[in-house]
XYZ file of C-alpha atoms in Angstrom:
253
model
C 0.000 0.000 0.000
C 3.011 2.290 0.828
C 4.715 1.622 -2.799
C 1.049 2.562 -4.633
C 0.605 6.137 -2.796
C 3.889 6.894 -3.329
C 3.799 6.366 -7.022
C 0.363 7.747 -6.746
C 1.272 10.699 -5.380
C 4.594 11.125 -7.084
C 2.446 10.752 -10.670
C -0.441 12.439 -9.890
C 1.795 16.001 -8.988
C 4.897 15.495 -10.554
C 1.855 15.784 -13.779
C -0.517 18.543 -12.473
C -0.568 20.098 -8.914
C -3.707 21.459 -9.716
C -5.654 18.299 -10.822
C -3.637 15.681 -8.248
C -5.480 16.595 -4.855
C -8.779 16.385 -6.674
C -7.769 13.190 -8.245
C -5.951 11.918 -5.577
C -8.937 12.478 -3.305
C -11.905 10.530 -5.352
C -9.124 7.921 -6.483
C -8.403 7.168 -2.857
C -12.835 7.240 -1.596
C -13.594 5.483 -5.064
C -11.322 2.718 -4.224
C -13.625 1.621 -1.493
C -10.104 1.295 1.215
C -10.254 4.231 2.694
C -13.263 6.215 4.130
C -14.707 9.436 3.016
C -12.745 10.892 6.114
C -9.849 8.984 5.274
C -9.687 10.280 1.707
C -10.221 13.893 2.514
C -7.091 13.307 5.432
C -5.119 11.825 2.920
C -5.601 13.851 0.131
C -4.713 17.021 2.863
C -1.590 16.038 3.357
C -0.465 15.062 0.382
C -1.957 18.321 -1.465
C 0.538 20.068 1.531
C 3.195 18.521 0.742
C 3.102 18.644 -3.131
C 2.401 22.223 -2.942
C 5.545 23.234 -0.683
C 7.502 21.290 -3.027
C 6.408 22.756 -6.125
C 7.005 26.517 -4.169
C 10.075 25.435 -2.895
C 11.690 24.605 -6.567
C 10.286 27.936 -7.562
C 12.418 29.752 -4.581
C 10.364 29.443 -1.670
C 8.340 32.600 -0.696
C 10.138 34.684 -2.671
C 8.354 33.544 -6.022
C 5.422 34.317 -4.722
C 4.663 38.474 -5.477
C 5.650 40.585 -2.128
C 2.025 42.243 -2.779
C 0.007 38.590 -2.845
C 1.818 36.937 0.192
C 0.195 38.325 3.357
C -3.336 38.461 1.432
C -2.870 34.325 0.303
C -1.026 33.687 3.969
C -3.840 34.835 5.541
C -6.904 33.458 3.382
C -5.468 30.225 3.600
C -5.218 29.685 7.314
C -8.812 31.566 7.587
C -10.599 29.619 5.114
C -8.642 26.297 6.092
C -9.472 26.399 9.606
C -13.072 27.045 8.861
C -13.593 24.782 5.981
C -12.168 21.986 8.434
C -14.078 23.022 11.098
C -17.289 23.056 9.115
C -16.148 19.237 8.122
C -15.882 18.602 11.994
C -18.910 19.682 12.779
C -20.839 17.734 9.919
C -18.715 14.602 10.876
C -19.907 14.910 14.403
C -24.000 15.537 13.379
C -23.412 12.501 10.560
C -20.878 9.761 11.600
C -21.898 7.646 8.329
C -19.414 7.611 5.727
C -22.698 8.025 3.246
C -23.734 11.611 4.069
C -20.391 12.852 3.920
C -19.744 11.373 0.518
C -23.223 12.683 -1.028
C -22.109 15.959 0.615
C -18.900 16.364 -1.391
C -19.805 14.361 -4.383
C -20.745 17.152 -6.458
C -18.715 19.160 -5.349
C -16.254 17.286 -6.273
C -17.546 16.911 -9.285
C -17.724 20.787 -10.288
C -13.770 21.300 -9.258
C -13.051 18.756 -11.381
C -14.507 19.986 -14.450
C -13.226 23.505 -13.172
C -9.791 22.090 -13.525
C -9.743 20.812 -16.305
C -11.329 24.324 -18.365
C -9.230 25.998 -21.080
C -6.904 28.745 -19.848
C -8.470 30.867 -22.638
C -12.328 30.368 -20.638
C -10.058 31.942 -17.586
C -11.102 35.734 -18.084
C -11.914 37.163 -14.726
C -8.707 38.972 -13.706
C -6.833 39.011 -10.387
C -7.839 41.492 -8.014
C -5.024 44.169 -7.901
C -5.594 45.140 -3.924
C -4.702 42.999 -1.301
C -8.372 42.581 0.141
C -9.463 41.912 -3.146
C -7.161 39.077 -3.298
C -7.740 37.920 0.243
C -11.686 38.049 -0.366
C -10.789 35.908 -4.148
C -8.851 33.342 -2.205
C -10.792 32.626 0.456
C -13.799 30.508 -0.851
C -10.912 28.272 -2.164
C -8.836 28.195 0.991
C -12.338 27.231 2.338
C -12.972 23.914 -0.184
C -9.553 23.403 0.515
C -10.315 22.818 4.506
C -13.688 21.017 3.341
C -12.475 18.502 0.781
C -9.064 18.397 0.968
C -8.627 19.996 -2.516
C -9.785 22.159 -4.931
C -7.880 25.431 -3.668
C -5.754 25.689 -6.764
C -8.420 24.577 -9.573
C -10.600 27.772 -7.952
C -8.079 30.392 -7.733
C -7.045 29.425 -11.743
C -10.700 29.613 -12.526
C -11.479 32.779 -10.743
C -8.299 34.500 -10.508
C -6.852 34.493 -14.526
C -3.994 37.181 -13.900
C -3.066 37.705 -17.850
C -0.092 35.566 -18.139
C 0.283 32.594 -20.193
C 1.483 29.682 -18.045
C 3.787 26.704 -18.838
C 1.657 23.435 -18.672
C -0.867 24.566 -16.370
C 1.199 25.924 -13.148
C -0.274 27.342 -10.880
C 0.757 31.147 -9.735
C 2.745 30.529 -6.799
C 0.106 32.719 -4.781
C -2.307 30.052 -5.373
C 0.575 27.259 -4.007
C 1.139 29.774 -0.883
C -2.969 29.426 -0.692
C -2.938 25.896 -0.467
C 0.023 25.250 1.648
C -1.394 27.630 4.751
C -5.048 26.043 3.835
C -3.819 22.759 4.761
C -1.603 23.513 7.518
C -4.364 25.310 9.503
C -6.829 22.745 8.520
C -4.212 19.924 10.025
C -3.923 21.319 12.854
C -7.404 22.189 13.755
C -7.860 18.419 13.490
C -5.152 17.100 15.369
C -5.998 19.941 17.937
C -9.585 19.190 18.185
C -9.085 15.527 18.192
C -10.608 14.723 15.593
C -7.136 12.886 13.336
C -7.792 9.376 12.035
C -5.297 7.215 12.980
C -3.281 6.553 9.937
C -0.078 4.199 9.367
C 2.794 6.647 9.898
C 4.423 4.658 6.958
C 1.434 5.416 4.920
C 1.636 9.362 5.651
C 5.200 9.365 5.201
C 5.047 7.452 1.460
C 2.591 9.674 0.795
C 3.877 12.827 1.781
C 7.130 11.588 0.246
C 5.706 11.312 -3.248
C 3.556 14.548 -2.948
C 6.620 16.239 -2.400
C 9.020 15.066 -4.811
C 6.472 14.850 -7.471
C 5.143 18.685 -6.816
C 9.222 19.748 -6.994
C 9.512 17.389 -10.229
C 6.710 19.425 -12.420
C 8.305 22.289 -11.593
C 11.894 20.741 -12.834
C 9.873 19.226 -15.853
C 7.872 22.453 -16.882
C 11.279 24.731 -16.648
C 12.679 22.086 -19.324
C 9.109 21.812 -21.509
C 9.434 17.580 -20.647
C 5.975 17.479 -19.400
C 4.189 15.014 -22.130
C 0.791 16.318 -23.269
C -1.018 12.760 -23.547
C -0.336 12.226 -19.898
C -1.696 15.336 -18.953
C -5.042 14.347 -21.100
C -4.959 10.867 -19.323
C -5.020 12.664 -15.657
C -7.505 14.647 -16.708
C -9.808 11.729 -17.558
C -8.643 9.524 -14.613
C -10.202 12.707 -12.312
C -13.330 12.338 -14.178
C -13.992 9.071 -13.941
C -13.018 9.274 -10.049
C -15.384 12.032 -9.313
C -18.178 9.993 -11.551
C -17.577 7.279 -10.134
C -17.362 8.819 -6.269
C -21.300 10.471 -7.643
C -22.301 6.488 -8.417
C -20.983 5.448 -4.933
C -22.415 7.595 -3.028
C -26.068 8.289 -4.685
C -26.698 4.933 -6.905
C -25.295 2.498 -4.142
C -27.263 1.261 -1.417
């Protein structure tokens, strides 16, 4: 199990930061392993991980544009912590796996085929003030805390800053969004008590392969070696996930 999310992992983002936590989060629930609350825990870490290596071969914070960083900083711990703590408190009303997977289905769903939109459908532009920016980047700092992805595929779809990216990268704003999402939305759950207990040889393959494979699309798109066909296959493994994560949880008794 250790060997497949590492590959997983080290695919899914070493391919696409923006489509692997989505994928990697209906792969993982569609599998029928791991629980709803398992996926979204999983697919956390390893969208933290993959993010903060994908920043960290860009430079670390200083990629990220000196006017974007406190605005992303701070909409990603604020809509982290209460995404997550909006998931507690559902978790704790409905302890079935069932209502929490027909909760995010379509959600799921949507991001998803958010992610997977032309750049040219991208036309709303980034907000040039900082509260504009923190009030753009909050909703997704929020279904980041909620679902355990879909930061990055909202911030591209709502936030199209004029420049013509390489492969689909993400601005690093949206990576600094992510990164403080998850964080916060970690450690509301290990403070509140409400962490699964996980293999730590599972978390650490996983984290492992988020974090090489976020730093190796950054090597790859530098050097133009990212192949377009397995970009188009990702893109249709998501789909099929988040279809088949709708069957589960609406056609299946």
């Amino acid at each position: 199990m250790e060997i497949a999310l590492f590959s997983s992992a080290w695919l899914l983002f070493s391919l696409s930061p923006v489509l692997a936590p989505l994928a990697l989060r209906s792969g993982l629930a569609a599998c029928l392993r791991f629980s709803p609350r398992a996926a979204v825990a999983l697919a956390s870490v390893a969208a933290l991980f993959g993010c903060l290596g994908a920043l960290s071969a860009r430079g670390g914070l200083r990629a990220v544009p000196p006017g974007q960083r406190l605005s992303a900083a701070i909409a990603g711990m604020t809509g982290g912590t209460l995404g997550r703590m909006l998931l507690l408190m559902f978790v704790a009303r409905h302890s079935g796996s069932p209502e929490l997977a027909r909760m995010q289905a379509f959600p799921l769903l949507a991001l998803t085929l958010a992610a997977l939109l032309p750049g040219k459908l991208r036309r709303i532009p980034l907000p040039r003030t900082r509260m504009g920016l923190f009030l753009c980047a909050l909703p997704g700092a929020w279904i980041d805390g909620f679902l355990g992805g879909g930061a990055l595929a909202t911030f591209q779809l709502f936030a199209h800053d004029g420049v013509r990216r390489k492969a689909g990268a993400p601005p690093s704003a949206a990576l600094l969004l992510t990164l403080t999402a998850q964080a916060s939305a970690l450690l509301l759950t290990l403070l509140s008590g409400g962490a699964q207990v996980l293999p730590p040889q599972m978390l650490a393959a996983l984290s492992a392969g988020a974090l090489i494979g976020g730093w190796r699309f950054e090597k790859n798109k530098k050097r133009g070696e990212i192949r377009r066909g397995l970009r188009i296959a990702l893109g249709v493994y998501a789909l099929l996930t988040a279809l088949a994560g709708m069957e589960q949880a609406f056609l299946t008794p």
